């Protein structure tokens, strides 16, 4: 119920708390932003290349790719790299959690245990810190988003894909990505996307859902959201190389039959993936905090002990 | 992170270390210049814009308390601050309304909107403070109320199934009204501020400042500042919470020159030089509330609302609340028992 306003209609009546978002803005800019992205998928699907392309950095400068013999002995590792990116005064501290070894073993039965433990450990640590005495400098290492790379060579999801996603869909936001999209022509892509979506529904896998644009957003944003939602799962190509095409330098892959341009929306969904990630970074964090973390926390507390 | 710290007696128990995943060395950021003309824009700054939009939509809570003897113009001032009748208005005591025998705490909530931003404003009045013959310990009900709000928040926070947005009834700002005697602070003023500055953000204001001339005002302010300093009273913005040099410079100026703000409040309008202004009409002239050469109301308003609103909330949450929480954790008995989900707060998270 609105309190009585001072009667004179000529009084501007401007208090000034509409300035609050600017105050929040100023503090946010000073503080910067943190985000943890996990990438999971078989070796050789272009995960590292894609991450480098997304953030225009070289996250893996001295990489040595192990041969098959070495891979036999390897179990899944967890490797986290952090990079600080600044743009127009806004700082982003991005942590990429890589999972080399996933899907490599001959018998992959246990390969996602390590990953699930890692996700749980971050929740556990956060819960511990949040319950502690000194909460000033809690670091949030929880995984906010997981890009799951699906091979373009198959006919849809593999059993490992299904099992893994079902094991983590209540713990992390899953964004399925079809890698190396340049192996598929447009029709094949559409078919594969549909197939994958059907299988996701069939198996009851919960992937991250983009929230609908609010009614008061402008038309462009609404249209963009519609387009993004319609394109999932994203079919992407990554590249660290600059190729000369049509008189300008572009990120791409050079084939005898032409150049695949990473940032060309007609060639692949790379830009859509990047747009989705950036415009939904905050939402991804919120869903992690409000849904996945709270689930973990209530389960953990019910099971007993703080 | 705030400079200075509120340390608890037992230094923070370090989390039992789970084995660290193998960390790669931090890769230095590529200078943006290299990518500048090669589609090198990611769009990270738009995240902040999203956050801003979100703040606007969600709206926010703000709880302001006013403390001071009756008749110092507290309600009028709050109404002037928010340009609405948000506080109970009393021009003198009605025959039916007597001065309460003890300090009462009266909280009135309103939702006001401006420029698309919704604020749930709660004004907490404390009638009876300082009005008795014997005012010993009259700050206790106030301190109790403030701590009760911290307790409420804490209880919700430790719940197993907790609300997404915990309702915030904690007092973000306490305006303490100093009587414009022109001499010095009174013992009651010192006692109150000494006790309460440790649990809440106190902003001292000199009420009814139109009783002092400019020289008297300047002298009085200086004396009050000195007294506060000598008695170790840290009013908001507290020195130890300045986050960086920029804040420190800005806040130093406010602490050492502007505060305490000498204010006049009014909800009546008069015509001055063809404009309608809020003011007080006297035979010798009209005192314009928003005229900086007449009084410092506009400074107080800008300070509390336009520049430091968010900071007031953050200091309350990150400092005062955390201090309360740490004390509760340390006390024997510890935190309140974890409640089992009740009907009212059971929300399926799945």
XYZ file of C-alpha atoms in Angstrom:
656
model
C 0.000 0.000 0.000
C 1.621 3.188 -1.185
C 2.282 5.771 1.496
C 0.699 9.183 0.975
C 2.868 11.310 -1.241
C 3.314 14.980 -0.587
C 0.395 16.636 -2.225
C 1.866 19.102 -4.665
C 2.052 17.497 -8.109
C 4.771 19.905 -9.178
C 7.243 18.554 -6.690
C 9.676 16.414 -8.602
C 9.642 14.048 -5.639
C 12.855 12.498 -6.742
C 14.518 10.697 -3.891
C 17.433 9.130 -5.699
C 17.401 5.466 -4.732
C 16.935 4.638 -8.387
C 20.685 5.092 -8.331
C 21.107 1.884 -6.354
C 21.795 -0.320 -9.383
C 24.662 2.016 -10.248
C 26.073 1.645 -6.763
C 25.825 -2.121 -7.091
C 27.406 -1.843 -10.523
C 30.349 0.112 -9.212
C 30.987 -2.442 -6.492
C 30.667 -5.335 -8.920
C 33.123 -3.797 -11.324
C 35.603 -3.348 -8.496
C 35.120 -6.879 -7.247
C 35.134 -8.610 -10.602
C 33.482 -11.871 -11.439
C 34.417 -15.534 -10.939
C 33.323 -18.470 -13.038
C 34.263 -22.137 -13.162
C 33.692 -24.089 -16.346
C 34.286 -27.805 -16.637
C 34.879 -29.513 -19.964
C 34.270 -33.212 -20.365
C 34.604 -35.365 -23.408
C 36.764 -37.948 -25.125
C 40.269 -37.016 -26.195
C 40.604 -35.378 -29.526
C 37.188 -33.790 -29.704
C 38.671 -30.307 -29.770
C 37.854 -29.278 -26.210
C 41.040 -27.340 -25.544
C 40.942 -25.644 -28.885
C 37.365 -24.629 -28.301
C 38.097 -23.163 -24.864
C 40.983 -21.199 -26.267
C 38.759 -19.864 -29.024
C 35.959 -18.949 -26.654
C 38.100 -16.787 -24.448
C 40.716 -15.709 -26.938
C 43.482 -16.956 -24.730
C 45.932 -19.739 -24.826
C 45.093 -21.742 -21.773
C 47.278 -24.694 -22.663
C 50.564 -23.322 -23.940
C 52.905 -26.255 -23.582
C 50.739 -29.190 -24.225
C 52.133 -32.615 -24.841
C 49.617 -34.984 -26.252
C 50.220 -38.515 -24.998
C 50.267 -41.423 -27.382
C 47.843 -44.339 -27.194
C 50.189 -46.536 -25.174
C 50.492 -43.917 -22.487
C 46.752 -43.470 -22.439
C 46.151 -47.085 -21.507
C 47.587 -46.589 -18.052
C 46.013 -43.211 -17.449
C 43.041 -42.681 -15.236
C 40.941 -39.594 -15.432
C 42.744 -36.521 -14.188
C 41.355 -33.253 -13.058
C 43.295 -30.211 -14.190
C 42.195 -26.733 -13.293
C 43.609 -23.651 -14.952
C 42.757 -20.127 -14.004
C 43.055 -17.092 -16.187
C 42.107 -13.489 -15.572
C 40.432 -11.725 -18.417
C 39.672 -8.053 -18.397
C 37.430 -6.208 -20.775
C 36.375 -2.580 -20.497
C 37.331 -2.515 -16.867
C 35.412 -5.640 -15.912
C 37.503 -8.490 -14.559
C 36.595 -12.105 -15.005
C 38.494 -14.777 -13.172
C 37.814 -17.863 -15.219
C 38.736 -21.350 -14.069
C 38.572 -24.109 -16.635
C 38.506 -27.613 -15.240
C 39.743 -30.104 -17.747
C 39.243 -33.841 -17.485
C 41.879 -35.531 -19.613
C 41.583 -39.257 -19.738
C 37.822 -39.335 -19.783
C 36.626 -41.945 -22.182
C 40.123 -43.103 -23.088
C 40.356 -46.313 -21.183
C 39.322 -49.540 -22.765
C 36.995 -50.089 -19.872
C 35.425 -46.751 -18.994
C 33.261 -48.043 -16.238
C 34.810 -45.921 -13.505
C 35.808 -42.952 -15.485
C 33.325 -40.545 -14.162
C 33.817 -41.273 -10.479
C 36.766 -38.902 -10.310
C 34.781 -36.139 -11.925
C 31.816 -36.555 -9.626
C 34.112 -36.576 -6.613
C 35.647 -33.358 -7.770
C 32.295 -31.646 -8.121
C 31.216 -32.891 -4.702
C 34.476 -31.818 -3.122
C 33.944 -28.265 -4.266
C 30.446 -28.298 -2.783
C 31.800 -29.830 0.408
C 34.496 -27.234 0.710
C 32.068 -24.399 0.110
C 29.671 -25.828 2.681
C 32.483 -26.071 5.161
C 33.618 -22.501 4.522
C 30.096 -21.171 4.620
C 29.555 -22.762 8.022
C 32.836 -21.564 9.397
C 33.724 -18.654 11.614
C 35.616 -16.471 9.222
C 33.605 -16.052 6.059
C 35.268 -13.004 4.650
C 37.256 -14.602 1.919
C 35.314 -17.593 0.781
C 36.496 -18.712 -2.606
C 33.828 -20.157 -4.855
C 35.335 -23.059 -6.753
C 32.066 -24.766 -7.416
C 31.560 -25.857 -10.983
C 29.033 -23.507 -12.529
C 28.753 -25.144 -15.896
C 29.858 -28.310 -17.642
C 30.331 -28.453 -21.390
C 29.803 -32.045 -22.380
C 31.358 -32.862 -25.724
C 29.541 -35.311 -27.911
C 31.337 -36.948 -30.749
C 30.031 -36.062 -34.212
C 31.118 -39.405 -35.539
C 28.401 -41.511 -33.974
C 24.671 -41.642 -34.444
C 23.748 -39.882 -31.290
C 24.581 -40.398 -27.653
C 26.801 -43.248 -26.652
C 26.026 -45.309 -23.553
C 28.886 -43.577 -21.745
C 27.390 -40.187 -22.594
C 24.026 -41.185 -21.183
C 25.432 -42.697 -18.004
C 27.693 -39.766 -17.323
C 25.087 -37.103 -17.868
C 22.598 -38.924 -15.694
C 25.179 -39.154 -12.962
C 25.887 -35.438 -12.888
C 22.719 -33.724 -14.016
C 21.671 -33.106 -10.427
C 25.020 -31.652 -9.550
C 25.952 -29.308 -12.312
C 24.484 -27.421 -15.256
C 25.106 -29.499 -18.362
C 25.493 -27.850 -21.737
C 25.836 -30.520 -24.430
C 28.087 -29.544 -27.315
C 28.605 -31.388 -30.573
C 32.259 -31.075 -31.355
C 34.156 -30.879 -34.630
C 31.056 -29.797 -36.445
C 32.939 -29.448 -39.682
C 32.695 -33.186 -40.211
C 28.988 -32.821 -40.749
C 27.061 -31.166 -43.470
C 24.019 -29.126 -42.525
C 21.434 -31.872 -42.960
C 23.508 -34.309 -40.937
C 23.799 -31.736 -38.218
C 20.081 -31.185 -37.946
C 19.514 -34.901 -37.839
C 22.116 -35.419 -35.154
C 20.822 -32.573 -33.040
C 17.312 -33.910 -33.150
C 18.497 -37.401 -32.386
C 20.435 -36.229 -29.388
C 17.560 -34.154 -28.050
C 15.248 -37.127 -28.373
C 17.671 -39.361 -26.545
C 18.140 -36.793 -23.804
C 14.424 -36.729 -23.261
C 14.087 -40.471 -23.513
C 16.630 -41.027 -20.773
C 15.330 -38.271 -18.560
C 18.567 -36.303 -18.671
C 18.276 -32.784 -17.312
C 20.346 -30.329 -19.257
C 20.626 -26.627 -18.561
C 17.559 -24.774 -19.750
C 17.930 -21.211 -20.896
C 15.319 -19.110 -19.148
C 12.834 -17.447 -21.469
C 13.382 -13.766 -22.106
C 11.301 -11.626 -19.770
C 8.361 -9.750 -21.192
C 9.979 -6.371 -20.752
C 13.132 -7.189 -22.705
C 13.542 -5.692 -26.140
C 12.594 -7.626 -29.238
C 16.195 -8.253 -30.288
C 16.984 -9.940 -27.016
C 13.824 -12.017 -27.167
C 14.637 -13.096 -30.691
C 18.184 -13.928 -29.705
C 16.954 -16.071 -26.839
C 14.542 -17.898 -29.101
C 17.326 -18.592 -31.562
C 19.642 -19.862 -28.865
C 17.074 -22.186 -27.410
C 16.292 -23.596 -30.831
C 19.937 -24.395 -31.563
C 20.705 -26.599 -28.622
C 22.808 -28.719 -28.639
C 25.336 -26.366 -30.199
C 27.387 -27.701 -33.048
C 30.793 -26.063 -32.865
C 34.166 -25.748 -34.448
C 37.172 -24.296 -32.668
C 40.473 -23.028 -33.997
C 43.565 -21.268 -32.811
C 44.736 -20.385 -36.257
C 44.158 -17.315 -38.275
C 43.408 -17.907 -41.905
C 43.128 -15.412 -44.684
C 39.634 -15.586 -46.115
C 37.857 -13.097 -48.324
C 40.542 -10.536 -47.724
C 40.451 -10.590 -43.935
C 41.991 -12.676 -41.220
C 39.605 -15.053 -39.507
C 39.861 -17.877 -37.043
C 39.333 -20.983 -39.040
C 40.368 -24.268 -40.496
C 41.826 -24.426 -43.951
C 40.759 -27.269 -46.158
C 41.408 -27.829 -49.827
C 37.710 -27.268 -50.438
C 37.366 -24.115 -48.453
C 37.779 -22.384 -45.152
C 35.612 -23.165 -42.146
C 35.220 -19.945 -40.224
C 34.787 -20.321 -36.499
C 32.918 -17.093 -36.029
C 30.661 -17.436 -39.027
C 27.168 -18.309 -37.874
C 26.456 -20.026 -41.147
C 29.340 -22.407 -40.627
C 28.730 -23.427 -37.034
C 27.192 -22.442 -33.691
C 30.345 -21.118 -32.061
C 29.086 -17.575 -31.689
C 25.815 -18.849 -30.274
C 27.674 -20.877 -27.686
C 29.759 -17.916 -26.675
C 26.752 -15.612 -26.543
C 24.832 -18.097 -24.482
C 27.667 -18.490 -22.041
C 28.255 -14.790 -21.572
C 24.630 -13.715 -21.347
C 23.834 -16.547 -18.988
C 26.918 -16.558 -16.843
C 25.064 -15.070 -13.949
C 22.104 -17.384 -14.328
C 24.402 -20.402 -14.468
C 25.917 -19.303 -11.176
C 22.543 -18.743 -9.629
C 21.190 -22.129 -10.640
C 24.358 -23.706 -9.243
C 23.894 -21.849 -5.963
C 20.126 -22.082 -5.612
C 19.534 -25.561 -6.981
C 22.552 -27.832 -7.193
C 24.359 -26.526 -4.136
C 21.235 -26.313 -2.006
C 20.382 -29.918 -2.957
C 23.857 -31.017 -1.986
C 23.670 -29.073 1.232
C 20.301 -30.350 2.358
C 21.239 -33.927 1.542
C 24.501 -33.542 3.360
C 22.951 -31.973 6.438
C 20.207 -34.570 6.564
C 22.746 -37.340 6.393
C 24.102 -35.921 9.574
C 26.795 -33.762 10.995
C 27.805 -30.279 10.003
C 37.519 -7.604 1.228
C 37.584 -4.994 3.922
C 40.737 -3.557 5.338
C 41.042 -4.349 8.986
C 39.233 -7.362 10.218
C 36.854 -8.649 12.738
C 38.713 -11.643 14.017
C 37.128 -14.202 16.218
C 38.968 -15.585 19.146
C 39.638 -18.960 17.617
C 41.373 -18.153 14.389
C 39.393 -19.584 11.562
C 39.615 -23.328 11.542
C 41.232 -24.073 8.262
C 39.151 -26.372 6.166
C 40.418 -29.862 6.239
C 42.318 -29.913 3.031
C 40.944 -32.162 0.390
C 43.726 -33.031 -1.998
C 44.107 -30.172 -4.447
C 43.636 -31.035 -8.064
C 46.868 -30.511 -9.911
C 46.940 -26.828 -10.697
C 48.499 -25.519 -13.843
C 50.360 -22.237 -13.426
C 48.159 -19.223 -14.015
C 48.467 -18.228 -17.626
C 49.080 -14.541 -18.016
C 46.334 -12.807 -19.898
C 46.971 -11.997 -23.515
C 47.068 -8.248 -23.943
C 43.844 -7.267 -25.655
C 45.758 -5.248 -28.203
C 46.728 -8.317 -30.131
C 43.156 -9.323 -30.606
C 41.792 -5.853 -30.982
C 41.061 -5.909 -34.644
C 40.433 -9.603 -34.906
C 36.943 -9.967 -33.525
C 38.590 -9.773 -30.146
C 35.623 -8.839 -28.054
C 34.144 -11.479 -25.807
C 31.496 -9.418 -24.063
C 32.387 -9.847 -20.413
C 31.349 -6.339 -19.512
C 27.789 -7.188 -20.432
C 27.646 -9.459 -17.403
C 27.664 -6.419 -15.178
C 24.822 -4.940 -17.162
C 22.846 -8.142 -16.614
C 23.470 -7.874 -12.904
C 22.258 -4.311 -12.926
C 19.082 -5.293 -14.726
C 18.582 -8.046 -12.208
C 18.947 -5.703 -9.251
C 16.358 -3.442 -10.717
C 13.876 -6.230 -11.208
C 14.369 -7.917 -7.874
C 14.051 -4.745 -5.882
C 15.706 -4.411 -2.536
C 15.112 -4.030 1.171
C 16.274 -1.103 3.191
C 15.744 -0.765 6.930
C 16.442 2.537 8.632
C 16.143 3.216 12.326
C 15.766 6.619 13.935
C 16.801 7.275 17.507
C 16.549 10.439 19.541
C 14.463 12.292 22.026
C 10.923 13.072 21.023
C 10.415 16.360 19.309
C 13.728 16.385 17.471
C 12.014 16.014 14.131
C 12.886 12.379 13.449
C 9.694 11.410 11.680
C 9.614 14.583 9.663
C 13.160 14.051 8.555
C 12.560 10.497 7.396
C 9.482 11.601 5.515
C 11.550 14.337 3.883
C 14.271 11.875 2.967
C 11.905 9.613 1.126
C 9.493 12.305 0.051
C 6.581 10.277 1.370
C 4.736 9.791 4.590
C 6.722 6.749 5.603
C 7.054 7.512 9.257
C 4.343 8.079 11.785
C 3.721 11.753 11.791
C 3.135 13.443 15.055
C 3.093 17.158 15.394
C 3.213 17.119 19.146
C 1.632 14.487 21.269
C -2.095 14.009 20.932
C -4.039 14.006 24.085
C -4.536 10.264 23.773
C -0.940 9.548 22.909
C 1.274 9.680 25.930
C 5.020 9.442 26.065
C 5.640 5.721 26.383
C 7.040 4.579 29.709
C 9.701 2.466 28.096
C 11.394 2.553 24.771
C 9.141 1.050 22.154
C 10.223 -0.262 18.806
C 7.829 0.471 15.985
C 8.584 -0.760 12.500
C 6.541 0.455 9.539
C 7.086 -0.958 6.076
C 6.353 0.598 2.696
C 7.074 -0.274 -0.871
C 8.183 2.688 -2.921
C 9.250 2.728 -6.519
C 11.420 5.057 -8.522
C 12.865 4.812 -12.002
C 11.844 1.167 -12.230
C 13.581 0.262 -8.987
C 11.417 -1.082 -6.173
C 12.420 -0.497 -2.592
C 10.838 -2.139 0.413
C 11.577 0.504 2.985
C 11.118 -0.137 6.671
C 11.359 2.746 9.108
C 12.010 1.700 12.675
C 11.012 4.294 15.189
C 12.043 4.237 18.841
C 9.591 6.379 20.779
C 10.425 6.808 24.419
C 14.170 6.881 23.987
C 15.702 9.497 26.221
C 12.363 10.843 27.331
C 12.179 9.368 30.832
C 13.404 10.885 34.030
C 15.736 7.966 34.472
C 17.144 6.951 31.118
C 19.614 4.391 32.305
C 20.040 1.538 29.882
C 17.371 2.871 27.579
C 19.474 1.682 24.653
C 19.008 -1.916 25.703
C 15.655 -2.522 23.979
C 17.163 -1.060 20.834
C 20.248 -3.246 20.968
C 17.999 -6.204 21.669
C 15.876 -5.445 18.609
C 18.906 -5.164 16.371
C 20.315 -8.447 17.611
C 16.959 -10.126 17.217
C 17.010 -9.291 13.507
C 20.489 -10.806 13.189
C 19.226 -13.895 14.994
C 16.255 -14.167 12.664
C 18.518 -14.018 9.637
C 20.934 -16.511 11.121
C 18.173 -18.998 11.892
C 17.020 -18.875 8.314
C 20.531 -19.199 7.003
C 21.286 -22.407 8.898
C 18.022 -24.040 7.989
C 18.306 -27.254 6.026
C 15.833 -26.128 3.429
C 16.347 -22.431 3.269
C 14.653 -19.734 1.314
C 16.285 -18.502 -1.845
C 16.145 -14.900 -0.725
C 16.268 -14.632 3.002
C 14.035 -11.740 4.090
C 16.257 -9.036 5.460
C 14.935 -7.195 8.488
C 18.360 -6.225 9.793
C 18.869 -2.582 10.541
C 21.087 -1.169 7.813
C 21.334 2.346 9.128
C 20.636 4.077 12.425
C 20.204 7.835 12.363
C 21.034 9.212 15.776
C 19.589 12.633 16.472
C 21.680 15.060 18.463
C 19.953 17.931 20.116
C 21.231 21.293 18.817
C 22.236 22.631 22.198
C 25.319 24.215 20.722
C 27.381 23.047 23.670
C 28.376 19.418 23.416
C 27.054 15.900 23.297
C 25.061 14.729 26.255
C 26.092 11.730 28.364
C 23.165 9.757 26.975
C 24.354 10.426 23.409
C 27.793 9.067 24.216
C 26.465 6.027 26.017
C 24.111 5.120 23.211
C 26.625 5.543 20.450
C 29.347 3.733 22.349
C 27.175 0.667 22.755
C 25.426 0.649 19.446
C 28.239 1.605 17.066
C 29.537 -1.897 17.629
C 26.420 -3.557 16.294
C 24.952 -1.214 13.728
C 25.931 1.589 11.342
C 25.311 4.831 13.194
C 24.967 8.115 11.364
C 24.801 11.001 13.807
C 22.761 13.996 12.699
C 22.262 17.341 14.347
C 18.551 17.924 14.409
C 16.633 21.156 14.021
C 19.739 22.865 12.751
C 17.852 26.056 12.018
C 18.377 27.046 15.656
C 22.045 27.699 15.020
C 23.851 30.353 13.043
C 26.541 29.323 10.610
C 29.362 29.951 13.072
C 27.577 28.172 15.880
C 26.945 25.255 13.552
C 30.576 24.956 12.497
C 31.821 25.126 16.067
C 29.281 22.654 17.337
C 30.097 20.184 14.597
C 33.780 20.415 15.359
C 33.178 19.875 19.023
C 30.921 16.910 18.410
C 33.455 15.324 16.057
C 36.149 15.790 18.645
C 34.054 14.266 21.379
C 33.167 11.276 19.262
C 36.816 10.744 18.465
C 37.968 11.109 22.049
C 35.382 8.564 23.141
C 36.396 6.094 20.468
C 33.038 6.088 18.741
C 33.247 4.857 15.182
C 30.284 6.151 13.259
C 29.517 5.184 9.672
C 31.516 5.270 7.387
C 33.930 3.494 9.671
C 37.591 4.058 8.894
C 38.508 0.410 9.117
C 36.084 -0.601 6.399
C 37.292 1.665 3.639
C 37.915 -0.733 0.808
C 40.465 1.155 -1.212
C 42.138 4.490 -1.637
C 39.226 5.897 -3.614
C 36.798 5.073 -0.815
C 39.175 6.338 1.832
C 39.615 9.713 0.164
C 35.905 10.140 -0.358
C 35.008 8.967 3.132
C 37.754 10.933 4.880
C 36.266 14.096 3.488
C 32.823 13.118 4.741
C 34.075 12.043 8.159
C 36.276 15.040 8.779
C 34.287 17.837 7.241
C 30.655 17.061 6.599
C 29.575 14.821 9.439
C 27.611 15.091 11.593
C 25.109 16.531 9.100
C 23.202 19.491 10.494
C 19.714 19.031 9.118
C 16.291 20.512 8.931
C 13.279 18.526 7.812
C 9.947 19.617 6.442
C 6.947 18.311 4.595
C 5.489 21.665 3.744
C 6.060 23.529 0.534
C 6.438 27.176 -0.147
C 6.993 29.334 -3.179
C 10.508 30.777 -3.328
C 11.738 32.625 -6.401
C 9.067 31.030 -8.508
C 9.879 27.493 -7.411
C 8.108 25.229 -5.006
C 10.476 24.193 -2.246
C 10.252 22.210 0.932
C 10.802 24.483 3.859
C 9.953 26.122 7.124
C 8.351 29.533 7.134
C 9.355 31.970 9.813
C 8.753 35.718 10.146
C 12.390 36.300 9.269
C 12.537 34.158 6.197
C 11.928 30.784 4.662
C 14.367 28.006 5.493
C 14.796 25.871 2.405
C 15.440 22.272 3.317
C 17.186 21.362 0.090
C 19.270 24.509 -0.105
C 22.840 23.698 0.853
C 23.504 27.180 2.143
C 20.637 26.768 4.614
C 21.244 23.270 5.949
C 22.876 19.982 5.089
C 19.808 17.912 4.421
C 20.722 17.414 0.778
C 24.141 16.114 1.819
C 22.576 13.605 4.175
C 20.129 12.489 1.538
C 22.772 12.055 -1.134
C 25.035 10.273 1.288
C 22.502 7.781 2.614
C 20.477 7.220 -0.521
C 22.310 8.157 -3.653
C 25.842 7.032 -2.926
C 26.158 4.823 0.133
C 22.913 2.878 0.235
C 24.425 -0.320 -1.043
C 27.483 0.090 1.120
C 25.362 0.509 4.246
C 23.765 -2.824 3.482
C 27.050 -4.497 2.738
C 28.742 -3.338 5.913
C 25.706 -4.546 7.868
C 25.859 -7.931 6.188
C 29.597 -8.481 5.945
C 30.687 -6.918 9.217
C 27.998 -6.457 11.833
C 26.073 -9.600 10.992
C 29.222 -11.685 10.729
C 30.386 -10.403 14.106
C 27.082 -11.448 15.610
C 27.261 -14.816 13.915
C 30.813 -15.493 15.036
C 29.854 -14.694 18.604
C 26.909 -17.057 18.409
C 29.063 -19.831 17.012
C 31.532 -19.357 19.819
C 29.039 -19.182 22.635
C 28.372 -22.423 24.387
C 25.288 -23.857 22.817
C 26.394 -22.732 19.411
C 23.911 -22.270 16.634
C 20.216 -22.866 16.999
C 19.284 -26.471 16.217
C 18.856 -27.251 12.578
C 15.154 -27.226 12.007
C 13.417 -29.955 10.168
C 11.496 -28.620 7.189
C 8.254 -27.149 8.371
C 5.190 -26.924 6.204
C 5.806 -23.295 5.562
C 9.312 -23.476 4.271
C 9.245 -26.751 2.448
C 9.907 -26.056 -1.162
C 10.948 -28.777 -3.468
C 14.370 -27.992 -4.800
C 14.166 -30.530 -7.542
